[in-house]
PDB file of C-alpha atoms in Angstrom:
ATOM      1  CA  MET M   1     135.952  85.019  71.234  1.00 82.00           C
ATOM      2  CA  ASN M   2     135.787  88.033  73.551  1.00 90.00           C
ATOM      3  CA  ILE M   3     132.740  87.546  75.680  1.00 90.00           C
ATOM      4  CA  ALA M   4     132.404  91.655  75.251  1.00 90.00           C
ATOM      5  CA  ASP M   5     131.463  90.612  71.729  1.00 86.00           C
ATOM      6  CA  LEU M   6     128.456  88.381  72.384  1.00 89.00           C
ATOM      7  CA  ARG M   7     125.470  89.613  71.171  1.00 86.00           C
ATOM      8  CA  LYS M   8     122.391  89.114  69.270  1.00 87.00           C
ATOM      9  CA  SER M   9     119.613  91.174  67.267  1.00 90.00           C
ATOM     10  CA  TYR M  10     115.664  90.924  68.362  1.00 91.00           C
ATOM     11  CA  GLU M  11     113.233  90.684  66.164  1.00 89.00           C
ATOM     12  CA  LYS M  12     111.172  88.367  67.190  1.00 91.00           C
ATOM     13  CA  ALA M  13     107.921  90.114  68.234  1.00 95.00           C
ATOM     14  CA  GLU M  14     106.671  93.339  69.381  1.00 96.00           C
ATOM     15  CA  LEU M  15     104.928  94.495  72.865  1.00 97.00           C
ATOM     16  CA  ASN M  16     102.611  97.489  72.989  1.00 93.00           C
ATOM     17  CA  GLU M  17     100.073  99.378  75.136  1.00 92.00           C
ATOM     18  CA  ASN M  18      96.815  98.152  72.756  1.00 90.00           C
ATOM     19  CA  ALA M  19      97.542  95.176  71.961  1.00 89.00           C
ATOM     20  CA  SER M  20      98.640  94.354  75.650  1.00 96.00           C
ATOM     21  CA  HIS M  21      96.511  93.189  78.257  1.00 97.00           C
ATOM     22  CA  ALA M  22      95.362  95.698  80.787  1.00 96.00           C
ATOM     23  CA  ASP M  23      95.586  93.593  83.394  1.00 97.00           C
ATOM     24  CA  PRO M  24      99.145  91.893  83.937  1.00 98.00           C
ATOM     25  CA  LEU M  25      97.896  88.472  84.982  1.00 98.00           C
ATOM     26  CA  GLN M  26      96.240  87.710  81.667  1.00 98.00           C
ATOM     27  CA  GLN M  27      99.594  88.813  79.741  1.00 98.00           C
ATOM     28  CA  PHE M  28     101.379  86.500  81.909  1.00 98.00           C
ATOM     29  CA  ALA M  29      99.443  83.701  81.835  1.00 98.00           C
ATOM     30  CA  GLN M  30      99.481  84.942  77.730  1.00 98.00           C
ATOM     31  CA  TRP M  31     102.961  84.935  77.156  1.00 98.00           C
ATOM     32  CA  LEU M  32     103.480  81.354  79.668  1.00 98.00           C
ATOM     33  CA  GLN M  33     101.087  79.428  77.670  1.00 98.00           C
ATOM     34  CA  GLU M  34     102.972  81.075  74.456  1.00 98.00           C
ATOM     35  CA  ALA M  35     106.273  79.956  75.920  1.00 98.00           C
ATOM     36  CA  ILE M  36     104.817  76.298  76.525  1.00 98.00           C
ATOM     37  CA  ALA M  37     103.582  75.892  72.951  1.00 98.00           C
ATOM     38  CA  ALA M  38     106.556  76.659  71.912  1.00 98.00           C
ATOM     39  CA  GLU M  39     108.481  74.312  73.443  1.00 98.00           C
ATOM     40  CA  VAL M  40     110.577  76.552  75.340  1.00 97.00           C
ATOM     41  CA  PRO M  41     112.640  74.263  77.635  1.00 97.00           C
ATOM     42  CA  GLU M  42     111.500  74.694  81.330  1.00 98.00           C
ATOM     43  CA  PRO M  43     108.969  77.378  80.622  1.00 98.00           C
ATOM     44  CA  ASN M  44     108.077  77.104  84.167  1.00 98.00           C
ATOM     45  CA  ALA M  45     111.950  77.895  85.953  1.00 98.00           C
ATOM     46  CA  MET M  46     111.804  81.731  87.447  1.00 98.00           C
ATOM     47  CA  THR M  47     114.208  83.103  89.579  1.00 98.00           C
ATOM     48  CA  LEU M  48     113.178  84.213  93.096  1.00 98.00           C
ATOM     49  CA  ALA M  49     115.470  86.772  94.361  1.00 98.00           C
ATOM     50  CA  THR M  50     115.696  87.418  98.334  1.00 98.00           C
ATOM     51  CA  VAL M  51     117.172  89.312 100.351  1.00 98.00           C
ATOM     52  CA  ALA M  52     118.709  88.419 104.061  1.00 97.00           C
ATOM     53  CA  SER M  53     118.933  90.105 107.223  1.00 95.00           C
ATOM     54  CA  ASN M  54     122.140  91.444 106.004  1.00 96.00           C
ATOM     55  CA  LEU M  55     120.518  93.072 103.073  1.00 97.00           C
ATOM     56  CA  ARG M  56     122.791  90.766 100.745  1.00 97.00           C
ATOM     57  CA  PRO M  57     120.685  89.358  97.969  1.00 98.00           C
ATOM     58  CA  SER M  58     120.269  86.062  96.750  1.00 98.00           C
ATOM     59  CA  THR M  59     118.342  84.121  93.968  1.00 98.00           C
ATOM     60  CA  ARG M  60     117.627  80.763  92.926  1.00 98.00           C
ATOM     61  CA  VAL M  61     115.828  79.026  90.084  1.00 98.00           C
ATOM     62  CA  VAL M  62     112.229  77.778  91.252  1.00 98.00           C
ATOM     63  CA  LEU M  63     109.641  76.213  89.504  1.00 98.00           C
ATOM     64  CA  ILE M  64     106.006  78.047  88.916  1.00 98.00           C
ATOM     65  CA  LYS M  65     102.985  75.447  90.748  1.00 98.00           C
ATOM     66  CA  GLY M  66     100.438  77.430  90.412  1.00 98.00           C
ATOM     67  CA  TYR M  67      99.327  81.342  89.803  1.00 98.00           C
ATOM     68  CA  ASP M  68      95.765  82.671  89.827  1.00 98.00           C
ATOM     69  CA  GLU M  69      94.227  86.681  91.016  1.00 96.00           C
ATOM     70  CA  ARG M  70      95.976  86.125  94.243  1.00 97.00           C
ATOM     71  CA  GLY M  71      99.632  85.594  93.275  1.00 98.00           C
ATOM     72  CA  ILE M  72     102.264  83.235  92.081  1.00 98.00           C
ATOM     73  CA  VAL M  73     102.959  80.085  93.764  1.00 98.00           C
ATOM     74  CA  TRP M  74     105.994  78.227  94.313  1.00 98.00           C
ATOM     75  CA  TYR M  75     107.086  75.440  96.895  1.00 98.00           C
ATOM     76  CA  THR M  76     110.505  74.543  98.939  1.00 98.00           C
ATOM     77  CA  ASN M  77     111.779  73.532 102.329  1.00 98.00           C
ATOM     78  CA  TYR M  78     110.614  76.476 104.637  1.00 98.00           C
ATOM     79  CA  ASP M  79     114.185  75.846 106.334  1.00 97.00           C
ATOM     80  CA  SER M  80     116.239  76.541 103.527  1.00 97.00           C
ATOM     81  CA  ARG M  81     117.991  79.693 102.564  1.00 97.00           C
ATOM     82  CA  LYS M  82     115.382  81.121 101.231  1.00 98.00           C
ATOM     83  CA  GLY M  83     112.750  80.264 103.286  1.00 98.00           C
ATOM     84  CA  GLN M  84     115.134  81.850 106.631  1.00 97.00           C
ATOM     85  CA  GLU M  85     114.965  85.370 104.325  1.00 98.00           C
ATOM     86  CA  LEU M  86     111.718  85.180 103.749  1.00 98.00           C
ATOM     87  CA  ALA M  87     110.601  84.666 107.329  1.00 98.00           C
ATOM     88  CA  GLY M  88     113.036  87.719 108.077  1.00 97.00           C
ATOM     89  CA  ASN M  89     112.182  89.665 104.847  1.00 97.00           C
ATOM     90  CA  PRO M  90     108.466  88.769 103.097  1.00 98.00           C
ATOM     91  CA  PHE M  91     109.134  90.616 100.008  1.00 98.00           C
ATOM     92  CA  ALA M  92     110.640  89.153  97.187  1.00 98.00           C
ATOM     93  CA  ALA M  93     111.145  89.250  93.175  1.00 98.00           C
ATOM     94  CA  LEU M  94     110.930  86.917  90.059  1.00 99.00           C
ATOM     95  CA  GLN M  95     112.055  86.856  86.755  1.00 98.00           C
ATOM     96  CA  PHE M  96     111.219  84.816  83.741  1.00 98.00           C
ATOM     97  CA  HIS M  97     113.263  84.421  80.936  1.00 98.00           C
ATOM     98  CA  TRP M  98     111.691  82.774  77.995  1.00 98.00           C
ATOM     99  CA  VAL M  99     115.176  83.181  75.704  1.00 97.00           C
ATOM    100  CA  GLU M 100     113.816  81.731  72.632  1.00 97.00           C
ATOM    101  CA  LEU M 101     111.230  83.833  72.598  1.00 98.00           C
ATOM    102  CA  GLU M 102     113.288  87.162  73.725  1.00 98.00           C
ATOM    103  CA  ARG M 103     110.965  87.536  76.377  1.00 98.00           C
ATOM    104  CA  VAL M 104     111.520  88.708  80.549  1.00 98.00           C
ATOM    105  CA  VAL M 105     108.640  89.281  83.420  1.00 98.00           C
ATOM    106  CA  ARG M 106     109.811  90.924  85.757  1.00 98.00           C
ATOM    107  CA  ILE M 107     107.452  90.284  89.278  1.00 98.00           C
ATOM    108  CA  GLU M 108     107.872  91.861  92.636  1.00 98.00           C
ATOM    109  CA  GLY M 109     105.824  91.867  96.190  1.00 98.00           C
ATOM    110  CA  ARG M 110     104.822  90.532  99.442  1.00 98.00           C
ATOM    111  CA  VAL M 111     105.477  86.702 100.130  1.00 98.00           C
ATOM    112  CA  GLU M 112     102.875  84.933 102.498  1.00 98.00           C
ATOM    113  CA  LYS M 113     102.961  81.129 102.935  1.00 98.00           C
ATOM    114  CA  VAL M 114      99.425  79.033 101.398  1.00 98.00           C
ATOM    115  CA  SER M 115      97.402  77.170 103.457  1.00 98.00           C
ATOM    116  CA  ASP M 116      98.318  73.596 104.903  1.00 98.00           C
ATOM    117  CA  GLU M 117      95.371  72.331 102.701  1.00 98.00           C
ATOM    118  CA  GLU M 118      97.083  73.600  99.386  1.00 98.00           C
ATOM    119  CA  SER M 119     100.562  72.654 100.464  1.00 98.00           C
ATOM    120  CA  ASP M 120      99.059  69.195 101.522  1.00 98.00           C
ATOM    121  CA  ALA M 121      97.380  68.982  97.843  1.00 98.00           C
ATOM    122  CA  TYR M 122     100.287  69.218  96.332  1.00 98.00           C
ATOM    123  CA  PHE M 123     102.244  67.258  98.003  1.00 98.00           C
ATOM    124  CA  HIS M 124     100.893  64.648  97.477  1.00 98.00           C
ATOM    125  CA  SER M 125     100.212  64.490  93.918  1.00 98.00           C
ATOM    126  CA  ARG M 126     103.878  64.494  93.316  1.00 97.00           C
ATOM    127  CA  PRO M 127     105.589  61.548  92.369  1.00 97.00           C
ATOM    128  CA  LEU M 128     106.548  59.143  95.292  1.00 98.00           C
ATOM    129  CA  ASP M 129     110.529  59.637  95.046  1.00 97.00           C
ATOM    130  CA  SER M 130     110.232  63.336  95.491  1.00 97.00           C
ATOM    131  CA  ARG M 131     108.171  62.637  98.489  1.00 98.00           C
ATOM    132  CA  ILE M 132     110.907  60.998  99.919  1.00 98.00           C
ATOM    133  CA  GLY M 133     113.420  63.737  98.703  1.00 97.00           C
ATOM    134  CA  ALA M 134     111.581  66.340 100.525  1.00 97.00           C
ATOM    135  CA  TRP M 135     112.111  64.280 103.747  1.00 97.00           C
ATOM    136  CA  ALA M 136     116.308  63.515 102.535  1.00 97.00           C
ATOM    137  CA  SER M 137     117.567  66.518 102.455  1.00 96.00           C
ATOM    138  CA  PRO M 138     118.450  69.561 104.531  1.00 95.00           C
ATOM    139  CA  GLN M 139     118.352  71.568 102.405  1.00 95.00           C
ATOM    140  CA  SER M 140     120.713  74.666 102.387  1.00 95.00           C
ATOM    141  CA  GLN M 141     122.623  72.772 105.193  1.00 93.00           C
ATOM    142  CA  VAL M 142     125.911  71.596 104.945  1.00 95.00           C
ATOM    143  CA  ILE M 143     126.579  67.317 104.495  1.00 96.00           C
ATOM    144  CA  ASP M 144     129.742  65.377 104.346  1.00 96.00           C
ATOM    145  CA  GLY M 145     128.579  64.245 101.055  1.00 97.00           C
ATOM    146  CA  ARG M 146     126.219  62.156  98.565  1.00 97.00           C
ATOM    147  CA  THR M 147     126.081  59.698 100.466  1.00 97.00           C
ATOM    148  CA  VAL M 148     123.657  61.559 103.612  1.00 97.00           C
ATOM    149  CA  LEU M 149     120.870  61.919 101.002  1.00 96.00           C
ATOM    150  CA  VAL M 150     121.460  58.372 100.099  1.00 97.00           C
ATOM    151  CA  THR M 151     121.217  57.083 103.003  1.00 97.00           C
ATOM    152  CA  ASN M 152     118.358  59.360 104.270  1.00 97.00           C
ATOM    153  CA  ALA M 153     116.419  58.950 101.281  1.00 97.00           C
ATOM    154  CA  ALA M 154     116.809  55.006 102.167  1.00 97.00           C
ATOM    155  CA  LYS M 155     115.552  55.540 106.173  1.00 97.00           C
ATOM    156  CA  TYR M 156     112.275  57.602 105.007  1.00 97.00           C
ATOM    157  CA  ALA M 157     111.253  55.244 102.716  1.00 97.00           C
ATOM    158  CA  ALA M 158     111.900  52.174 104.386  1.00 97.00           C
ATOM    159  CA  GLN M 159     109.721  54.557 107.327  1.00 97.00           C
ATOM    160  CA  PHE M 160     107.415  55.599 105.412  1.00 97.00           C
ATOM    161  CA  MET M 161     106.721  53.455 102.555  1.00 96.00           C
ATOM    162  CA  LEU M 162     104.082  54.474  99.984  1.00 95.00           C
ATOM    163  CA  ASN M 163     102.563  57.078 102.177  1.00 96.00           C
ATOM    164  CA  PRO M 164     105.268  59.682 103.097  1.00 97.00           C
ATOM    165  CA  PRO M 165     103.187  62.473 105.277  1.00 98.00           C
ATOM    166  CA  ARG M 166     103.956  66.115 103.905  1.00 98.00           C
ATOM    167  CA  PRO M 167     107.207  67.739 105.702  1.00 98.00           C
ATOM    168  CA  PRO M 168     106.410  70.501 108.651  1.00 97.00           C
ATOM    169  CA  HIS M 169     109.590  71.932 107.368  1.00 97.00           C
ATOM    170  CA  TRP M 170     108.215  71.555 103.754  1.00 98.00           C
ATOM    171  CA  GLY M 171     105.446  73.438 101.845  1.00 98.00           C
ATOM    172  CA  GLY M 172     104.337  76.417  99.487  1.00 98.00           C
ATOM    173  CA  TYR M 173     105.106  79.920  98.775  1.00 98.00           C
ATOM    174  CA  ARG M 174     102.539  82.803  97.215  1.00 98.00           C
ATOM    175  CA  LEU M 175     104.019  86.067  96.244  1.00 98.00           C
ATOM    176  CA  VAL M 176     101.750  88.657  95.952  1.00 98.00           C
ATOM    177  CA  PRO M 177     102.483  90.911  93.422  1.00 98.00           C
ATOM    178  CA  ASP M 178     102.257  94.744  93.067  1.00 97.00           C
ATOM    179  CA  ASN M 179     104.788  95.445  90.342  1.00 98.00           C
ATOM    180  CA  TRP M 180     104.836  93.525  87.306  1.00 98.00           C
ATOM    181  CA  GLN M 181     107.204  94.145  83.784  1.00 98.00           C
ATOM    182  CA  PHE M 182     107.180  92.583  80.517  1.00 98.00           C
ATOM    183  CA  TRP M 183     109.905  92.670  78.535  1.00 98.00           C
ATOM    184  CA  GLN M 184     109.971  91.957  74.872  1.00 98.00           C
ATOM    185  CA  GLY M 185     113.377  92.147  72.626  1.00 97.00           C
ATOM    186  CA  ARG M 186     113.136  94.304  70.042  1.00 96.00           C
ATOM    187  CA  LYS M 187     115.579  95.449  67.222  1.00 95.00           C
ATOM    188  CA  SER M 188     118.820  97.943  67.843  1.00 94.00           C
ATOM    189  CA  ARG M 189     118.607  97.821  71.887  1.00 93.00           C
ATOM    190  CA  LEU M 190     115.068  99.706  71.630  1.00 95.00           C
ATOM    191  CA  HIS M 191     113.309  97.390  73.426  1.00 97.00           C
ATOM    192  CA  ASP M 192     109.696  96.910  74.451  1.00 97.00           C
ATOM    193  CA  ARG M 193     109.423  97.592  78.313  1.00 98.00           C
ATOM    194  CA  LEU M 194     105.959  97.716  79.768  1.00 98.00           C
ATOM    195  CA  ARG M 195     105.447  98.204  83.287  1.00 98.00           C
ATOM    196  CA  TYR M 196     102.028  97.750  85.601  1.00 98.00           C
ATOM    197  CA  THR M 197     101.843  99.264  88.887  1.00 98.00           C
ATOM    198  CA  GLN M 198      99.115  98.151  91.541  1.00 94.00           C
ATOM    199  CA  GLU M 199      96.723 101.654  92.052  1.00 92.00           C
ATOM    200  CA  GLY M 200      93.430 100.808  93.751  1.00 89.00           C
ATOM    201  CA  SER M 201      91.935  98.146  93.147  1.00 88.00           C
ATOM    202  CA  GLY M 202      92.848  97.878  89.238  1.00 94.00           C
ATOM    203  CA  TRP M 203      96.517  98.831  88.124  1.00 97.00           C
ATOM    204  CA  LEU M 204      98.741 101.174  85.916  1.00 97.00           C
ATOM    205  CA  ARG M 205     100.272 100.757  82.733  1.00 97.00           C
ATOM    206  CA  GLU M 206     103.181 103.131  81.883  1.00 97.00           C
ATOM    207  CA  ARG M 207     105.767 102.097  79.153  1.00 97.00           C
ATOM    208  CA  LEU M 208     109.389 102.857  80.393  1.00 97.00           C
ATOM    209  CA  ALA M 209     112.578 103.470  78.461  1.00 97.00           C
ATOM    210  CA  PRO M 210     114.600 100.339  77.891  1.00 96.00           C
TER     211      PRO M 210
END
């Protein structure tokens, strides 16, 4: 099969200004809950894009762990590639793609670390294996093989037993949005696309050509 011939017609739903929320966070919350209710695979998965000091972008998939009027939260290793890039350039973009619902949400903004209290609370809510894993993996660093991870996990499990503390290199980030885009696939590639741009204390909602 010629990969250029792969295509589908998007006909599941529509998105218009009258039916959408004036506040993008409410629109996001509605779509996320609909994705969860539809049982799409990993509705909480989002692509995170960062830019290094050499201006080269990179992406990876992370999981949303919270959202409110302050922004979108995820947790990771601060020493990882994404952590280092955010330390040098604290702006990023997120993207949710709910294929089964023919929907995409794009979010842009400044990134900040969450408080130690928030990071501690989430870390201690994680399964024990995940807490040990945060100590065992020198994320983004070159290692000799999987044996390094297994050995590290065994070492830290023996050291901390059932109560591993949160590693100092591990915690949460919050993206504070200043731009949202909601995309709903439509027939004949005439997709619905709404952009919300921060304007004072509110949001300017505009339709973009697909």
